[in-house]
Short mmCIF file of C-alpha atoms in Angstrom, two decimals:
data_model
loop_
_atom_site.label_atom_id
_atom_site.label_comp_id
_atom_site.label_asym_id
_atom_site.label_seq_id
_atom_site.Cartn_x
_atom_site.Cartn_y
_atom_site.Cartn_z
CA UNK A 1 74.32 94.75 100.25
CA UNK A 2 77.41 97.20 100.86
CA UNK A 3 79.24 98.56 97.98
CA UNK A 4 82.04 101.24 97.54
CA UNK A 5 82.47 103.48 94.19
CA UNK A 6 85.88 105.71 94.26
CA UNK A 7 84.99 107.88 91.55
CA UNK A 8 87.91 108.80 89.90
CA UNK A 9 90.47 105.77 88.71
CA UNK A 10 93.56 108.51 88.05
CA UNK A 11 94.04 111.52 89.83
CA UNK A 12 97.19 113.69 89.04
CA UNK A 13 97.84 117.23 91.13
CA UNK A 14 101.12 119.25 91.34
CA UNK A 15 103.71 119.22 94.33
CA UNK A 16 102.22 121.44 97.25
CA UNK A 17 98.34 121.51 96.25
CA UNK A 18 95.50 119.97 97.37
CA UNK A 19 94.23 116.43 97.35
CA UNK A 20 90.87 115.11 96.64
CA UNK A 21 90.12 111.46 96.48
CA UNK A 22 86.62 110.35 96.10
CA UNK A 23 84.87 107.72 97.51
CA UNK A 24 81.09 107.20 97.60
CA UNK A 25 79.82 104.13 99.56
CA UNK A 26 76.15 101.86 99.76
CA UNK A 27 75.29 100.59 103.27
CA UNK A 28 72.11 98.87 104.62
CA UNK A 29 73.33 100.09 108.40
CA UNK A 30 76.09 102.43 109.86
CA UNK A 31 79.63 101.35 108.07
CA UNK A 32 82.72 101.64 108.87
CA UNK A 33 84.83 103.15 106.19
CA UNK A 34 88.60 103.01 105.56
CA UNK A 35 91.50 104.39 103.16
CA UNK A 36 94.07 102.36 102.71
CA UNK A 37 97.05 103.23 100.68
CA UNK A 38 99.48 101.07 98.79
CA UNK A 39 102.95 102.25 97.45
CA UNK A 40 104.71 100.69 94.47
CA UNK A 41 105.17 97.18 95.13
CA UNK A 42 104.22 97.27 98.88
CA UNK A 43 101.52 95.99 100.78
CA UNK A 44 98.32 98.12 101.63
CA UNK A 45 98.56 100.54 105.06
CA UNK A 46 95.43 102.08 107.14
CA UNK A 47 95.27 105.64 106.95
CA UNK A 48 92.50 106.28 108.43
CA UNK A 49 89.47 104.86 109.36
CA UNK A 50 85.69 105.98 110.40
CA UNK A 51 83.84 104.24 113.20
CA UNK A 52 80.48 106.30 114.05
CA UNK A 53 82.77 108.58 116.19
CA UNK A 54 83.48 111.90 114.97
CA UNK A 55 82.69 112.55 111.18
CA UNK A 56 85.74 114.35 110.27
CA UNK A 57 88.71 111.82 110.60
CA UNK A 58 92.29 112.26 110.57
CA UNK A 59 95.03 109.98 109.76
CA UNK A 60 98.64 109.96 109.13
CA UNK A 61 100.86 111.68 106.67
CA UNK A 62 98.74 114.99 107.00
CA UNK A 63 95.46 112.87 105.24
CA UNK A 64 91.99 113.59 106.44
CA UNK A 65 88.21 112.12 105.46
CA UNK A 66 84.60 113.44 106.24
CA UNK A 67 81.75 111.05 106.53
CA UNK A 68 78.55 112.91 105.25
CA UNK A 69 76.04 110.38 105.79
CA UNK A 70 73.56 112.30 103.80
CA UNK A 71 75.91 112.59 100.56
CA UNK A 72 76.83 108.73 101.52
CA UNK A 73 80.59 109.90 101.10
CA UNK A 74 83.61 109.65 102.56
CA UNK A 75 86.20 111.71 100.59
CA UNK A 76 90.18 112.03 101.26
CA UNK A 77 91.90 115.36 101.47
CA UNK A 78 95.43 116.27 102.19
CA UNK A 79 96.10 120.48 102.21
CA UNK A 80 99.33 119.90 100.36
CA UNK A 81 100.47 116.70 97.98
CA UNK A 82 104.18 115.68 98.40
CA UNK A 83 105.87 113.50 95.92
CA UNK A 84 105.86 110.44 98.39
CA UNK A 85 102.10 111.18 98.06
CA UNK A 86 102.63 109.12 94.87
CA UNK A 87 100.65 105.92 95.08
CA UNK A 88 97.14 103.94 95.18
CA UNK A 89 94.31 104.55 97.20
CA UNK A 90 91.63 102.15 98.15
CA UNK A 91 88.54 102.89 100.48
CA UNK A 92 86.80 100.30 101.85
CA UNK A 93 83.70 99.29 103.63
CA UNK A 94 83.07 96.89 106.64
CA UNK A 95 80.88 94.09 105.02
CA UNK A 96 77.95 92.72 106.99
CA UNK A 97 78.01 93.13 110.82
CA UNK A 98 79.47 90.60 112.64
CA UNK A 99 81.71 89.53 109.43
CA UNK A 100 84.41 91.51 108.91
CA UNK A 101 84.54 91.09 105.49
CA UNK A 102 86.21 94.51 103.92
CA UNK A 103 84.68 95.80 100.24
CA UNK A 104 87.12 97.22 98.27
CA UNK A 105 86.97 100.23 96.03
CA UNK A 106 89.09 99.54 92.49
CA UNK A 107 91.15 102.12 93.46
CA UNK A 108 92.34 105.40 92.58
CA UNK A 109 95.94 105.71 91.72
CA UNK A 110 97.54 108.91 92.84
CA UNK A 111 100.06 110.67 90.47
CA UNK A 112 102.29 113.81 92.04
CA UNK A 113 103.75 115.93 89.72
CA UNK A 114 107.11 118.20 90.44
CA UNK B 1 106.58 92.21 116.15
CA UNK B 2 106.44 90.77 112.62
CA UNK B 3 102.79 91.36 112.46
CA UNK B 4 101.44 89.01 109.39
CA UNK B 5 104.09 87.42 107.35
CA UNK B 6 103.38 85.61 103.87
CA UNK B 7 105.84 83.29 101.68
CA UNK B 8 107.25 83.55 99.25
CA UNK B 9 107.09 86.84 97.61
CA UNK B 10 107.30 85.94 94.29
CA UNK B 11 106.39 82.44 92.47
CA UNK B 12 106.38 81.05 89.05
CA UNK B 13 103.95 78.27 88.47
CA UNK B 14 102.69 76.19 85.57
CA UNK B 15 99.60 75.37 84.54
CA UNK B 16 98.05 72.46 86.43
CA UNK B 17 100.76 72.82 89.14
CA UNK B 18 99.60 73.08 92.88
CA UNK B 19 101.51 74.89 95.44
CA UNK B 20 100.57 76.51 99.23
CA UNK B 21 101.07 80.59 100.11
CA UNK B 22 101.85 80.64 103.91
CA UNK B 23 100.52 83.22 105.86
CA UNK B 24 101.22 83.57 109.67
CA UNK B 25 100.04 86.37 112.04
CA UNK B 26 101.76 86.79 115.53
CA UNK B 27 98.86 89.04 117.10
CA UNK B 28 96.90 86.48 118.12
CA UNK B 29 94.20 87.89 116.01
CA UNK B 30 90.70 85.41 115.37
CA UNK B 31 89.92 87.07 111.86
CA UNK B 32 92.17 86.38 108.96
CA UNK B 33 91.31 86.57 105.21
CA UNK B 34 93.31 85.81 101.48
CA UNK B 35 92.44 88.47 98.85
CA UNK B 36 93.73 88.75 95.25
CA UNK B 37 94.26 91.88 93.57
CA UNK B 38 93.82 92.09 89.99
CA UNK B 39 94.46 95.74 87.94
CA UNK B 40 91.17 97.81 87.32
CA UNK B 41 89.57 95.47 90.61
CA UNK B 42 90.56 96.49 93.82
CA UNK B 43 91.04 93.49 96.25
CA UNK B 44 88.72 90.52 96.27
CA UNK B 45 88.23 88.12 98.89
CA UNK B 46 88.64 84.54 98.89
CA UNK B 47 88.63 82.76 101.92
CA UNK B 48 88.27 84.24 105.47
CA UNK B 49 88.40 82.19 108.97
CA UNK B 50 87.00 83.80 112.11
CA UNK B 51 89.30 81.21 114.47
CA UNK B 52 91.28 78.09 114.24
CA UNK B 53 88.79 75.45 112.86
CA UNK B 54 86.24 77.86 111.21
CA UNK B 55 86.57 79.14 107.77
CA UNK B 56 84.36 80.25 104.95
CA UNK B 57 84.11 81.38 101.12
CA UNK B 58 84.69 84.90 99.97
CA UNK B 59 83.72 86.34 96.14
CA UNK B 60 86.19 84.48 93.94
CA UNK B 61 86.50 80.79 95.89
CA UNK B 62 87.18 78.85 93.19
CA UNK B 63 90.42 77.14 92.65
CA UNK B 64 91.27 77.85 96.16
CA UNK B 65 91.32 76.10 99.18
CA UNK B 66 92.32 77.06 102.76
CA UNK B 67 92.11 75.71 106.18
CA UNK B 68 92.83 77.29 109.26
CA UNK B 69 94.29 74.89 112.52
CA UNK B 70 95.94 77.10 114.47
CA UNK B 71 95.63 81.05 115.22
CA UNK B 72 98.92 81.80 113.51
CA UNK B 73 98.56 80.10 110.82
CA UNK B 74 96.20 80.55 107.55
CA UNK B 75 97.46 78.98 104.73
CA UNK B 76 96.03 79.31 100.85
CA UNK B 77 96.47 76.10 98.53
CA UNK B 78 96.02 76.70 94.41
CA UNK B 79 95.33 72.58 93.88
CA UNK B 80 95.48 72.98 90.02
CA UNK B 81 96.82 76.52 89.08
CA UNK B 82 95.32 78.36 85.58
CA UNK B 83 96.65 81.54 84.49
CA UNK B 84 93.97 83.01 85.05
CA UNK B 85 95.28 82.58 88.93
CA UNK B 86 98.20 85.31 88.10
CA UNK B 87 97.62 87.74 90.52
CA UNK B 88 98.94 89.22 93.73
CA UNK B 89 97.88 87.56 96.73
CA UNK B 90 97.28 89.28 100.07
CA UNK B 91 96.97 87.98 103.48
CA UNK B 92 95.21 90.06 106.36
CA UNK B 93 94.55 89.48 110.23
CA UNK B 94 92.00 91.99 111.67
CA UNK B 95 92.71 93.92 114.63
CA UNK B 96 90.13 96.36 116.17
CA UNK B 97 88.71 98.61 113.40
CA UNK B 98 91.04 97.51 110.52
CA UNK B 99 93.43 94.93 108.87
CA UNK B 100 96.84 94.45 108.76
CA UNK B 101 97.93 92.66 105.86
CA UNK B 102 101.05 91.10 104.48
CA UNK B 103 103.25 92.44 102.43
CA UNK B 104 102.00 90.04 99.10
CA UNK B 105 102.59 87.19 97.27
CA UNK B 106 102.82 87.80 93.37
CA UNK B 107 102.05 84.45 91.67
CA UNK B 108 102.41 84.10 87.60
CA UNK B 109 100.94 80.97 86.35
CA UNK B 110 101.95 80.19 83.04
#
């Protein structure tokens, strides 16, 4: 069975430092692993997304992710939070080949502070 | 290029009430699924269809029903709503190596 843990449920950092979002993830066979990010009242948007390509991956709005396979992680960094930063983060894992099925994380909601 | 669209955005329901949330995908796409989110959960799924005639349970089915007979169209019908249905309801098409979902549905059943 697949299964995603984000590790922290509130994260808070100041305008103009770094970002660390972590997600730890349970797979049977190579995943594919996404972030997804939801603003207030919006829908949820790919960031990024890893596919067995190259492990460090980078997506839009300055966010990045490494997959270390060994650590079974998949973390999300940004060098420098901005306050539009501001909103919920979900990684997710491909459920059982052939499927399609996306496991959520619960989530890690982003706060930015001026 | 609406990608997937869902209506309405917002409903009010009462208990024992049935109702339909539309969800329609111009890409064409095989793979579409209905999640809820819930605070504190992430996004569960309920039903997904891998193409026009096919569909299949996710991890919270019940109280839902969906059928799929066309590509654009995957619709999600609540036949008796319970509060414990309030939620926000998200519709998704898969293109290669990720979703695209709607932009929600946020059902109160009181």
């Amino acid at each position: 069975a697949q299964s995603v843990t984000q590790l922290d449920s509130h994260v808070s950092v100041s305008e103009g430092t770094p970002v660390l979002l972590r997600c730890n993830y349970s797979s049977s066979y190579s995943p594919s692993l996404f972030w997804y990010v939801q603003h207030p009242n919006k829908g949820l948007q790919l960031l990024l997304k890893y596919t067995s390509a190259a492990t460090l991956v980078k997506g839009i709005n300055g966010f990045e992710a490494e997959f270390k396979k060994s650590e079974t992680s998949f973390h999300l960094t940004k060098p420098s939070a901005h306050m539009s930063d501001a909103a919920e983060y979900f990684c997710v894992v491909s459920g059982t080949s052939g499927t399609y099925k996306y496991i959520f994380g619960t989530g890690t909601r982003l706060k930015v502070l001026a | 290029n609406a990608g997937v669209t869902q209506t309405p955005k917002f409903q009010v329901l009462k208990t024992g009430q049935s109702m339909t949330l539309q969800c329609a995908q111009d890409m064409n796409h095989e793979y579409m699924s209905w999640y809820r989110q819930d605070p504190g959960m992430g996004l569960r799924l309920i039903h997904y269809s891998v193409g026009a005639g096919i569909t299949d349970q996710g991890e919270v089915p019940n109280g839902y029903n969906v059928s799929r007979s066309t590509t654009e169209d995957f619709p999600l019908r609540l036949l008796s709503a319970a509060p414990s249905q309030t939620s926000v309801y998200f519709c998704a098409a898969r293109q290669l190596y990720g979703y695209t979902f709607g932009s929600g549905t946020r059902l109160t059943v009181v």
